[in-house]
Amino acid sequence: MLKLLKARSLRFWVALGMVVALAPLTLSAVIGHFVLNGSVISAFDDVAKRQRSELGPLQDLRILVWDTLIPIDEYVNEGGPQQPLLFRELRSRIETGFVDIRVQFADDADALLHLDNAFESWEVAQNLATTLTADALAPDDPEAERQAKLFHANIAATSDRLGQAFDVIQAKIAAEHDAAVKWSEDAGLVLAVALGLSLVAVVAGVVLVGLIMSRSVDRLVDGAARFANGDRDHRIDISVPPELSRVALEFNRMIARIDASETALAGLARVDELTQLLNRRAFDEALARLHAGIVSGSAAGALLTLDIDHFKAINDTHGHAAGDAVLRSFAATLRNSVRAGDQLYRIGGEEFAIILAGAGPDKAVDLANRLREAVSAQPIPYRDVKIPVTVSVGAAMLSGDLTPAELLEAADAALYKAKTDGRNRVVLSS
């Protein structure tokens, strides 16, 4: 036997050495493939799938629940047939959402408990809303205001309980993510042991493969961790191996879709549906930001509040559809008349606001008068009539000595004076 071995050629020994060197590599490749595909990649796929199919719909449902406040509040404050219709549409979507999510959580008793509690709160809230919208409301009806407050409380309770269900699911997904990380660590250990057996013969190749695998897995794990922590801007960049590259690609696509959905929902929550102007929520945020800039000395400007004169008479004379047409045309006139850097908002029924960046008192009053004249010069056509419209404007200079609420109060006080002085005029707050 020994003679036979000695008789083997160099080619044989080279081939034997290559077999001995490559056997651990081959073994590590086989083990790595099954460990990665059977444990790590499938685990991360499960995490990504649950993020899409469970957390996303649950968050969408919370947003829909909060959206019901808008038509109910507007109906209590202004009346009109559109708000009950909008609420009923939202109610149908919400109830469908509860049914769909309950199917998703059928095997999760903890999440189902919070979901059922949320549905009970929603049932109370929608019953209150149905009662509120059943009959026409008298102005300043105390019972309607009481029911509206109860509606707000139950909507908040519904959202909180959905949030509890969200936290339960998120915690379980995080546990699955931790298990996937543990599998990836174990896979790295198995690969390291196998590769170490051929270190002397193929040290360069082992180092290269080890670096590629460890970096790719670390990037995937890091990307999943960042996503779990709410980072929607991070993208995973993996070239090899192709299996992890595909997982990273799908993971990136999922993050982009979720980010786009969240951005769209956030944008819709800040836009007034009727006029397509930014709404009161966006106004409060913008005024707070500008106030912070004024306090730091990096910004200046003025605030205009505008109210359509005799708007109730327009609704009473021509109907609420005409009132809506007036609001849309009025918003379009304002949009076409303000400067490029000015910010325009609808903050109430027929009340609007404009933040004038960098404007002094004279500039603010001049712009307000130009807006007032532009509105009065353009009667609004509705069916076979033209409805004349005028606007009263209150102006206040933005100051670091006043809080955002006090700034708005000063502009509203000037607007009130413009109304009491005869309307269709501009008053600058002192």
Short mmCIF file of C-alpha atoms in Angstrom, two decimals:
data_model
loop_
_atom_site.label_atom_id
_atom_site.label_comp_id
_atom_site.label_asym_id
_atom_site.label_seq_id
_atom_site.Cartn_x
_atom_site.Cartn_y
_atom_site.Cartn_z
CA MET A 1 0.00 0.00 0.00
CA LEU A 2 2.82 2.34 0.95
CA LYS A 3 4.66 1.51 -2.26
CA LEU A 4 1.49 2.06 -4.21
CA LEU A 5 1.08 5.52 -2.66
CA LYS A 6 4.69 6.40 -3.33
CA ALA A 7 4.18 5.41 -6.95
CA ARG A 8 1.44 7.97 -7.41
CA SER A 9 2.33 10.88 -9.63
CA LEU A 10 2.47 14.54 -8.61
CA ARG A 11 -0.78 15.03 -10.43
CA PHE A 12 -2.38 12.54 -8.06
CA TRP A 13 -1.06 14.26 -4.95
CA VAL A 14 -2.08 17.65 -6.32
CA ALA A 15 -5.48 16.24 -7.07
CA LEU A 16 -5.65 14.60 -3.61
CA GLY A 17 -4.54 17.84 -1.99
CA MET A 18 -7.18 19.74 -3.92
CA VAL A 19 -9.82 17.19 -2.87
CA VAL A 20 -8.76 17.48 0.76
CA ALA A 21 -8.71 21.27 0.50
CA LEU A 22 -11.95 21.56 -1.42
CA ALA A 23 -13.93 18.99 0.57
CA PRO A 24 -14.50 21.36 3.52
CA LEU A 25 -15.38 24.11 1.06
CA THR A 26 -17.87 21.85 -0.67
CA LEU A 27 -19.29 20.74 2.66
CA SER A 28 -19.52 24.32 3.87
CA ALA A 29 -21.24 25.34 0.64
CA VAL A 30 -23.83 22.56 1.01
CA ILE A 31 -24.40 23.29 4.69
CA GLY A 32 -24.46 27.02 4.08
CA HIS A 33 -27.01 26.66 1.30
CA PHE A 34 -29.43 24.61 3.37
CA VAL A 35 -28.94 26.64 6.55
CA LEU A 36 -29.37 29.95 4.76
CA ASN A 37 -32.30 28.92 2.58
CA GLY A 38 -33.99 26.72 5.17
CA SER A 39 -33.53 28.94 8.22
CA VAL A 40 -32.13 32.44 7.76
CA ILE A 41 -33.70 33.49 4.45
CA SER A 42 -37.05 31.84 5.18
CA ALA A 43 -37.08 33.45 8.62
CA PHE A 44 -36.44 36.91 7.17
CA ASP A 45 -39.05 36.23 4.49
CA ASP A 46 -41.54 35.43 7.24
CA VAL A 47 -40.66 38.64 9.08
CA ALA A 48 -41.07 40.69 5.91
CA LYS A 49 -44.35 38.95 5.05
CA ARG A 50 -45.81 39.63 8.50
CA GLN A 51 -44.75 43.24 8.26
CA ARG A 52 -46.72 43.56 5.02
CA SER A 53 -49.77 41.44 5.82
CA GLU A 54 -50.33 42.27 9.51
CA LEU A 55 -48.74 45.52 10.64
CA GLY A 56 -49.52 47.46 7.45
CA PRO A 57 -53.30 46.75 7.41
CA LEU A 58 -53.52 47.35 11.16
CA GLN A 59 -51.87 50.76 10.81
CA ASP A 60 -54.14 51.57 7.83
CA LEU A 61 -57.17 50.73 9.98
CA ARG A 62 -56.03 53.09 12.75
CA ILE A 63 -55.70 55.90 10.23
CA LEU A 64 -59.19 55.19 8.84
CA VAL A 65 -60.61 55.29 12.39
CA TRP A 66 -59.04 58.69 13.03
CA ASP A 67 -60.30 59.93 9.65
CA THR A 68 -63.91 59.51 10.85
CA LEU A 69 -63.42 62.52 13.15
CA ILE A 70 -63.35 64.89 10.16
CA PRO A 71 -66.87 64.31 8.72
CA ILE A 72 -68.50 64.09 12.17
CA ASP A 73 -66.83 67.28 13.45
CA GLU A 74 -67.68 69.13 10.26
CA TYR A 75 -71.28 67.89 10.44
CA VAL A 76 -71.65 68.99 14.08
CA ASN A 77 -70.11 72.38 13.27
CA GLU A 78 -71.58 73.04 9.83
CA GLY A 79 -74.20 70.42 8.97
CA GLY A 80 -74.66 69.36 5.36
CA PRO A 81 -75.39 66.02 3.64
CA GLN A 82 -71.85 65.21 2.47
CA GLN A 83 -70.34 64.49 5.87
CA PRO A 84 -72.75 61.64 6.82
CA LEU A 85 -72.13 60.06 3.41
CA LEU A 86 -68.37 60.31 3.91
CA PHE A 87 -68.69 58.83 7.40
CA ARG A 88 -70.76 55.90 6.11
CA GLU A 89 -68.15 55.20 3.45
CA LEU A 90 -65.39 55.24 6.07
CA ARG A 91 -67.52 53.06 8.39
CA SER A 92 -67.90 50.43 5.67
CA ARG A 93 -64.16 50.38 5.00
CA ILE A 94 -63.39 50.18 8.72
CA GLU A 95 -65.77 47.28 9.33
CA THR A 96 -64.30 45.44 6.34
CA GLY A 97 -60.84 46.16 7.76
CA PHE A 98 -61.79 44.66 11.13
CA VAL A 99 -63.07 41.50 9.41
CA ASP A 100 -59.93 41.12 7.26
CA ILE A 101 -57.55 41.72 10.16
CA ARG A 102 -59.42 39.32 12.39
CA VAL A 103 -58.82 36.60 9.80
CA GLN A 104 -55.09 37.45 9.85
CA PHE A 105 -55.00 37.22 13.67
CA ALA A 106 -57.18 34.11 13.96
CA ASP A 107 -54.37 32.12 15.63
CA ASP A 108 -53.20 34.94 17.92
CA ALA A 109 -55.37 35.09 21.05
CA ASP A 110 -53.53 38.09 22.53
CA ALA A 111 -53.95 40.21 19.40
CA LEU A 112 -57.57 39.08 18.98
CA LEU A 113 -58.39 40.23 22.51
CA HIS A 114 -57.15 43.77 21.79
CA LEU A 115 -58.80 43.70 18.37
CA ASP A 116 -62.16 42.70 19.87
CA ASN A 117 -61.86 45.42 22.48
CA ALA A 118 -61.10 47.92 19.74
CA PHE A 119 -64.15 46.78 17.79
CA GLU A 120 -66.35 47.23 20.88
CA SER A 121 -65.12 50.84 21.19
CA TRP A 122 -65.68 51.34 17.47
CA GLU A 123 -69.24 50.00 17.78
CA VAL A 124 -69.99 52.57 20.48
CA ALA A 125 -68.38 55.34 18.41
CA GLN A 126 -70.23 54.50 15.18
CA ASN A 127 -73.54 54.24 17.06
CA LEU A 128 -72.93 57.72 18.45
CA ALA A 129 -72.06 58.99 14.97
CA THR A 130 -75.15 57.36 13.47
CA THR A 131 -77.30 59.07 16.10
CA LEU A 132 -75.60 62.40 15.46
CA THR A 133 -76.10 62.23 11.70
CA ALA A 134 -79.65 60.87 11.77
CA ASP A 135 -81.31 64.29 12.10
CA ALA A 136 -80.45 67.86 11.26
CA LEU A 137 -78.62 69.54 14.14
CA ALA A 138 -79.48 72.90 15.64
CA PRO A 139 -76.56 75.34 16.02
CA ASP A 140 -74.70 75.00 19.34
CA ASP A 141 -76.77 71.96 20.34
CA PRO A 142 -75.33 70.94 23.75
CA GLU A 143 -76.51 67.34 23.40
CA ALA A 144 -74.82 67.08 19.99
CA GLU A 145 -71.61 68.51 21.45
CA ARG A 146 -71.77 66.01 24.31
CA GLN A 147 -72.26 63.12 21.91
CA ALA A 148 -69.44 64.44 19.72
CA LYS A 149 -67.11 64.42 22.73
CA LEU A 150 -68.14 60.84 23.52
CA PHE A 151 -67.51 59.97 19.85
CA HIS A 152 -63.98 61.47 20.10
CA ALA A 153 -63.31 59.50 23.29
CA ASN A 154 -64.39 56.20 21.76
CA ILE A 155 -62.41 56.86 18.57
CA ALA A 156 -59.32 57.48 20.75
CA ALA A 157 -60.07 54.27 22.70
CA THR A 158 -60.44 52.33 19.44
CA SER A 159 -57.10 53.64 18.18
CA ASP A 160 -55.38 52.88 21.51
CA ARG A 161 -56.65 49.29 21.50
CA LEU A 162 -55.63 48.82 17.89
CA GLY A 163 -52.25 50.19 18.95
CA GLN A 164 -52.10 47.53 21.67
CA ALA A 165 -52.80 44.85 19.08
CA PHE A 166 -50.11 46.44 16.89
CA ASP A 167 -47.63 46.27 19.80
CA VAL A 168 -48.44 42.60 20.43
CA ILE A 169 -47.85 41.66 16.80
CA GLN A 170 -44.76 43.84 16.55
CA ALA A 171 -43.27 42.19 19.64
CA LYS A 172 -43.83 38.73 18.16
CA ILE A 173 -42.34 39.79 14.85
CA ALA A 174 -39.35 41.18 16.76
CA ALA A 175 -38.98 37.79 18.50
CA GLU A 176 -39.04 36.05 15.11
CA HIS A 177 -36.47 38.54 13.88
CA ASP A 178 -34.23 37.76 16.88
CA ALA A 179 -34.57 34.05 16.13
CA ALA A 180 -33.58 34.69 12.52
CA VAL A 181 -30.55 36.63 13.72
CA LYS A 182 -29.63 33.71 15.96
CA TRP A 183 -29.91 31.34 13.01
CA SER A 184 -27.67 33.62 10.96
CA GLU A 185 -25.11 33.65 13.75
CA ASP A 186 -25.21 29.86 13.98
CA ALA A 187 -24.85 29.62 10.21
CA GLY A 188 -21.80 31.86 10.36
CA LEU A 189 -20.28 29.64 13.06
CA VAL A 190 -20.87 26.45 11.02
CA LEU A 191 -19.32 28.05 7.97
CA ALA A 192 -16.33 29.29 9.96
CA VAL A 193 -15.62 25.80 11.37
CA ALA A 194 -15.90 24.16 7.96
CA LEU A 195 -13.76 26.77 6.25
CA GLY A 196 -11.12 26.56 8.96
CA LEU A 197 -10.36 22.96 7.96
CA SER A 198 -9.01 24.13 4.61
CA LEU A 199 -7.37 27.36 5.81
CA VAL A 200 -3.79 26.32 5.02
CA ALA A 201 -4.54 25.18 1.46
CA VAL A 202 -7.03 27.81 0.37
CA VAL A 203 -6.61 30.61 2.90
CA ALA A 204 -7.23 33.38 0.36
CA GLY A 205 -10.43 31.78 -0.96
CA VAL A 206 -11.69 31.01 2.53
CA VAL A 207 -11.11 34.61 3.65
CA LEU A 208 -12.84 35.95 0.55
CA VAL A 209 -15.88 33.66 0.90
CA GLY A 210 -16.06 34.33 4.62
CA LEU A 211 -16.01 38.09 4.12
CA ILE A 212 -18.64 37.97 1.39
CA MET A 213 -20.98 35.78 3.41
CA SER A 214 -20.52 37.58 6.73
CA ARG A 215 -20.93 41.02 5.21
CA SER A 216 -23.99 40.01 3.22
CA VAL A 217 -25.68 38.40 6.20
CA ASP A 218 -24.74 41.34 8.44
CA ARG A 219 -26.20 43.78 5.93
CA LEU A 220 -29.40 41.79 5.73
CA VAL A 221 -29.65 41.53 9.52
CA ASP A 222 -28.83 45.23 9.92
CA GLY A 223 -31.41 46.18 7.30
CA ALA A 224 -34.10 44.09 9.00
CA ALA A 225 -33.21 45.65 12.38
CA ARG A 226 -33.38 49.18 10.97
CA PHE A 227 -36.71 48.46 9.36
CA ALA A 228 -38.06 47.05 12.63
CA ASN A 229 -36.92 50.28 14.33
CA GLY A 230 -38.77 52.46 11.80
CA ASP A 231 -35.96 53.48 9.40
CA ARG A 232 -37.70 53.67 6.01
CA ASP A 233 -34.82 55.36 4.14
CA HIS A 234 -32.25 52.56 4.54
CA ARG A 235 -31.71 50.20 1.62
CA ILE A 236 -29.81 46.90 1.72
CA ASP A 237 -27.05 46.53 -0.87
CA ILE A 238 -26.02 42.88 -1.41
CA SER A 239 -24.41 41.51 -4.57
CA VAL A 240 -23.57 37.94 -3.55
CA PRO A 241 -24.75 35.34 -2.85
CA PRO A 242 -27.71 35.63 -5.24
CA GLU A 243 -30.17 34.17 -2.75
CA LEU A 244 -29.48 36.95 -0.23
CA SER A 245 -29.39 39.46 -3.07
CA ARG A 246 -32.94 38.50 -4.04
CA VAL A 247 -34.08 38.68 -0.43
CA ALA A 248 -32.49 42.12 -0.11
CA LEU A 249 -34.12 43.26 -3.35
CA GLU A 250 -37.59 42.15 -2.21
CA PHE A 251 -36.94 43.64 1.23
CA ASN A 252 -36.03 46.99 -0.37
CA ARG A 253 -39.14 46.89 -2.56
CA MET A 254 -41.30 46.20 0.46
CA ILE A 255 -39.76 49.12 2.39
CA ALA A 256 -40.32 51.42 -0.60
CA ARG A 257 -43.98 50.36 -0.88
CA ILE A 258 -44.62 50.84 2.82
CA ASP A 259 -42.82 54.21 2.78
CA ALA A 260 -44.86 55.35 -0.22
CA SER A 261 -48.10 54.26 1.48
CA GLU A 262 -47.21 56.03 4.71
CA THR A 263 -46.21 59.18 2.84
CA ALA A 264 -49.44 59.16 0.85
CA LEU A 265 -51.53 58.66 3.98
CA ALA A 266 -49.66 61.39 5.82
CA GLY A 267 -50.21 63.71 2.86
CA LEU A 268 -53.94 62.93 2.75
CA ALA A 269 -54.23 63.61 6.46
CA ARG A 270 -52.97 67.17 5.83
CA VAL A 271 -55.10 68.07 2.81
CA ASP A 272 -58.64 69.45 2.87
CA GLU A 273 -60.73 67.19 0.63
CA LEU A 274 -63.09 69.90 -0.70
CA THR A 275 -60.59 72.64 -1.62
CA GLN A 276 -57.41 70.55 -1.93
CA LEU A 277 -55.67 73.10 0.29
CA LEU A 278 -53.60 72.16 3.32
CA ASN A 279 -55.81 71.70 6.39
CA ARG A 280 -55.74 72.83 10.03
CA ARG A 281 -53.31 70.13 11.08
CA ALA A 282 -50.79 71.22 8.47
CA PHE A 283 -51.39 74.87 9.43
CA ASP A 284 -50.65 74.26 13.11
CA GLU A 285 -47.43 72.41 12.23
CA ALA A 286 -46.27 75.13 9.81
CA LEU A 287 -47.07 77.94 12.26
CA ALA A 288 -45.12 76.16 15.00
CA ARG A 289 -42.11 75.72 12.70
CA LEU A 290 -42.19 79.37 11.62
CA HIS A 291 -42.56 80.51 15.22
CA ALA A 292 -39.45 78.51 16.14
CA GLY A 293 -37.60 80.25 13.30
CA ILE A 294 -38.79 83.65 14.53
CA VAL A 295 -37.60 82.89 18.06
CA SER A 296 -34.17 81.90 16.74
CA GLY A 297 -34.03 85.01 14.57
CA SER A 298 -33.88 83.13 11.28
CA ALA A 299 -37.40 83.93 10.04
CA ALA A 300 -40.00 86.69 9.89
CA GLY A 301 -43.44 87.08 8.43
CA ALA A 302 -47.13 87.76 8.89
CA LEU A 303 -50.32 85.76 9.33
CA LEU A 304 -53.57 86.45 7.49
CA THR A 305 -56.91 84.93 8.48
CA LEU A 306 -59.72 85.24 5.93
CA ASP A 307 -63.44 84.61 6.30
CA ILE A 308 -66.01 84.64 3.48
CA ASP A 309 -68.64 87.28 4.23
CA HIS A 310 -72.23 86.09 4.68
CA PHE A 311 -71.33 82.53 3.81
CA LYS A 312 -74.31 81.15 5.73
CA ALA A 313 -76.60 83.29 3.58
CA ILE A 314 -75.07 81.73 0.45
CA ASN A 315 -75.83 78.25 1.79
CA ASP A 316 -79.34 79.26 2.85
CA THR A 317 -80.11 80.95 -0.49
CA HIS A 318 -78.48 78.64 -3.01
CA GLY A 319 -77.92 75.42 -1.07
CA HIS A 320 -74.89 73.64 0.33
CA ALA A 321 -73.75 72.47 -3.10
CA ALA A 322 -73.45 76.13 -4.06
CA GLY A 323 -71.56 76.75 -0.82
CA ASP A 324 -69.11 74.00 -1.73
CA ALA A 325 -68.68 75.52 -5.21
CA VAL A 326 -68.01 78.92 -3.63
CA LEU A 327 -65.40 77.41 -1.31
CA ARG A 328 -63.63 75.67 -4.20
CA SER A 329 -63.62 78.75 -6.42
CA PHE A 330 -62.59 80.98 -3.52
CA ALA A 331 -59.66 78.65 -2.76
CA ALA A 332 -58.64 78.68 -6.43
CA THR A 333 -58.69 82.50 -6.47
CA LEU A 334 -56.50 82.64 -3.38
CA ARG A 335 -54.13 80.04 -4.81
CA ASN A 336 -53.71 82.05 -7.99
CA SER A 337 -53.21 85.33 -6.13
CA VAL A 338 -50.69 84.54 -3.40
CA ARG A 339 -46.94 84.69 -3.86
CA ALA A 340 -44.93 81.59 -4.65
CA GLY A 341 -43.50 81.28 -1.14
CA ASP A 342 -46.75 81.95 0.74
CA GLN A 343 -48.57 79.07 2.42
CA LEU A 344 -52.36 78.77 2.06
CA TYR A 345 -54.63 76.73 4.37
CA ARG A 346 -58.29 76.03 5.02
CA ILE A 347 -58.55 76.03 8.82
CA GLY A 348 -62.33 75.99 9.29
CA GLY A 349 -65.66 75.95 7.46
CA GLU A 350 -65.31 79.21 5.51
CA GLU A 351 -62.15 80.37 7.29
CA PHE A 352 -58.76 80.32 5.60
CA ALA A 353 -55.26 81.33 6.65
CA ILE A 354 -52.15 82.45 4.80
CA ILE A 355 -48.63 82.47 6.25
CA LEU A 356 -46.63 85.22 4.53
CA ALA A 357 -42.95 84.46 4.85
CA GLY A 358 -40.73 87.53 5.19
CA ALA A 359 -43.59 90.05 4.86
CA GLY A 360 -43.68 93.30 6.85
CA PRO A 361 -46.89 95.13 7.91
CA ASP A 362 -47.20 97.19 4.71
CA LYS A 363 -46.56 94.19 2.49
CA ALA A 364 -49.03 92.06 4.45
CA VAL A 365 -51.81 94.67 4.25
CA ASP A 366 -51.09 95.30 0.56
CA LEU A 367 -51.28 91.60 -0.27
CA ALA A 368 -54.42 91.18 1.83
CA ASN A 369 -56.12 94.02 -0.06
CA ARG A 370 -55.09 92.53 -3.41
CA LEU A 371 -56.61 89.21 -2.36
CA ARG A 372 -59.78 90.94 -1.17
CA GLU A 373 -60.10 92.84 -4.45
CA ALA A 374 -59.42 89.73 -6.52
CA VAL A 375 -62.19 87.85 -4.68
CA SER A 376 -64.76 90.64 -4.98
CA ALA A 377 -63.93 91.11 -8.68
CA GLN A 378 -64.78 87.50 -9.52
CA PRO A 379 -68.43 86.56 -8.84
CA ILE A 380 -68.67 82.80 -8.74
CA PRO A 381 -70.86 81.18 -11.43
CA TYR A 382 -73.19 78.50 -10.15
CA ARG A 383 -75.74 77.01 -12.51
CA ASP A 384 -77.60 80.00 -14.00
CA VAL A 385 -76.53 82.62 -11.43
CA LYS A 386 -73.34 84.40 -10.43
CA ILE A 387 -72.81 84.59 -6.69
CA PRO A 388 -70.99 87.74 -5.54
CA VAL A 389 -68.41 86.98 -2.84
CA THR A 390 -66.44 89.26 -0.55
CA VAL A 391 -63.92 88.44 2.14
CA SER A 392 -62.85 90.00 5.41
CA VAL A 393 -59.17 89.72 6.39
CA GLY A 394 -57.37 89.95 9.71
CA ALA A 395 -53.59 90.42 9.67
CA ALA A 396 -51.07 89.93 12.47
CA MET A 397 -47.29 90.23 12.43
CA LEU A 398 -45.50 87.12 13.62
CA SER A 399 -43.56 87.72 16.83
CA GLY A 400 -41.38 85.62 19.06
CA ASP A 401 -43.07 87.20 22.08
CA LEU A 402 -46.33 85.41 21.26
CA THR A 403 -47.03 81.71 21.15
CA PRO A 404 -48.46 80.25 17.91
CA ALA A 405 -51.90 80.13 19.56
CA GLU A 406 -51.59 83.80 20.56
CA LEU A 407 -50.51 84.74 17.02
CA LEU A 408 -53.61 83.07 15.62
CA GLU A 409 -55.75 84.73 18.28
CA ALA A 410 -54.37 88.16 17.32
CA ALA A 411 -55.15 87.59 13.63
CA ASP A 412 -58.63 86.30 14.50
CA ALA A 413 -59.26 89.39 16.65
CA ALA A 414 -58.35 91.60 13.69
CA LEU A 415 -60.63 89.50 11.47
CA TYR A 416 -63.48 89.96 13.94
CA LYS A 417 -62.95 93.72 13.86
CA ALA A 418 -63.03 93.66 10.06
CA LYS A 419 -66.35 91.84 10.28
CA THR A 420 -67.86 94.24 12.82
CA ASP A 421 -66.59 97.30 10.90
CA GLY A 422 -68.64 96.36 7.86
CA ARG A 423 -66.88 93.37 6.21
CA ASN A 424 -64.99 93.33 2.88
CA ARG A 425 -62.01 95.00 4.46
CA VAL A 426 -58.55 94.35 5.94
CA VAL A 427 -57.65 95.05 9.58
CA LEU A 428 -54.06 94.85 10.90
CA SER A 429 -53.76 93.68 14.51
CA SER A 430 -52.17 96.18 16.87
#
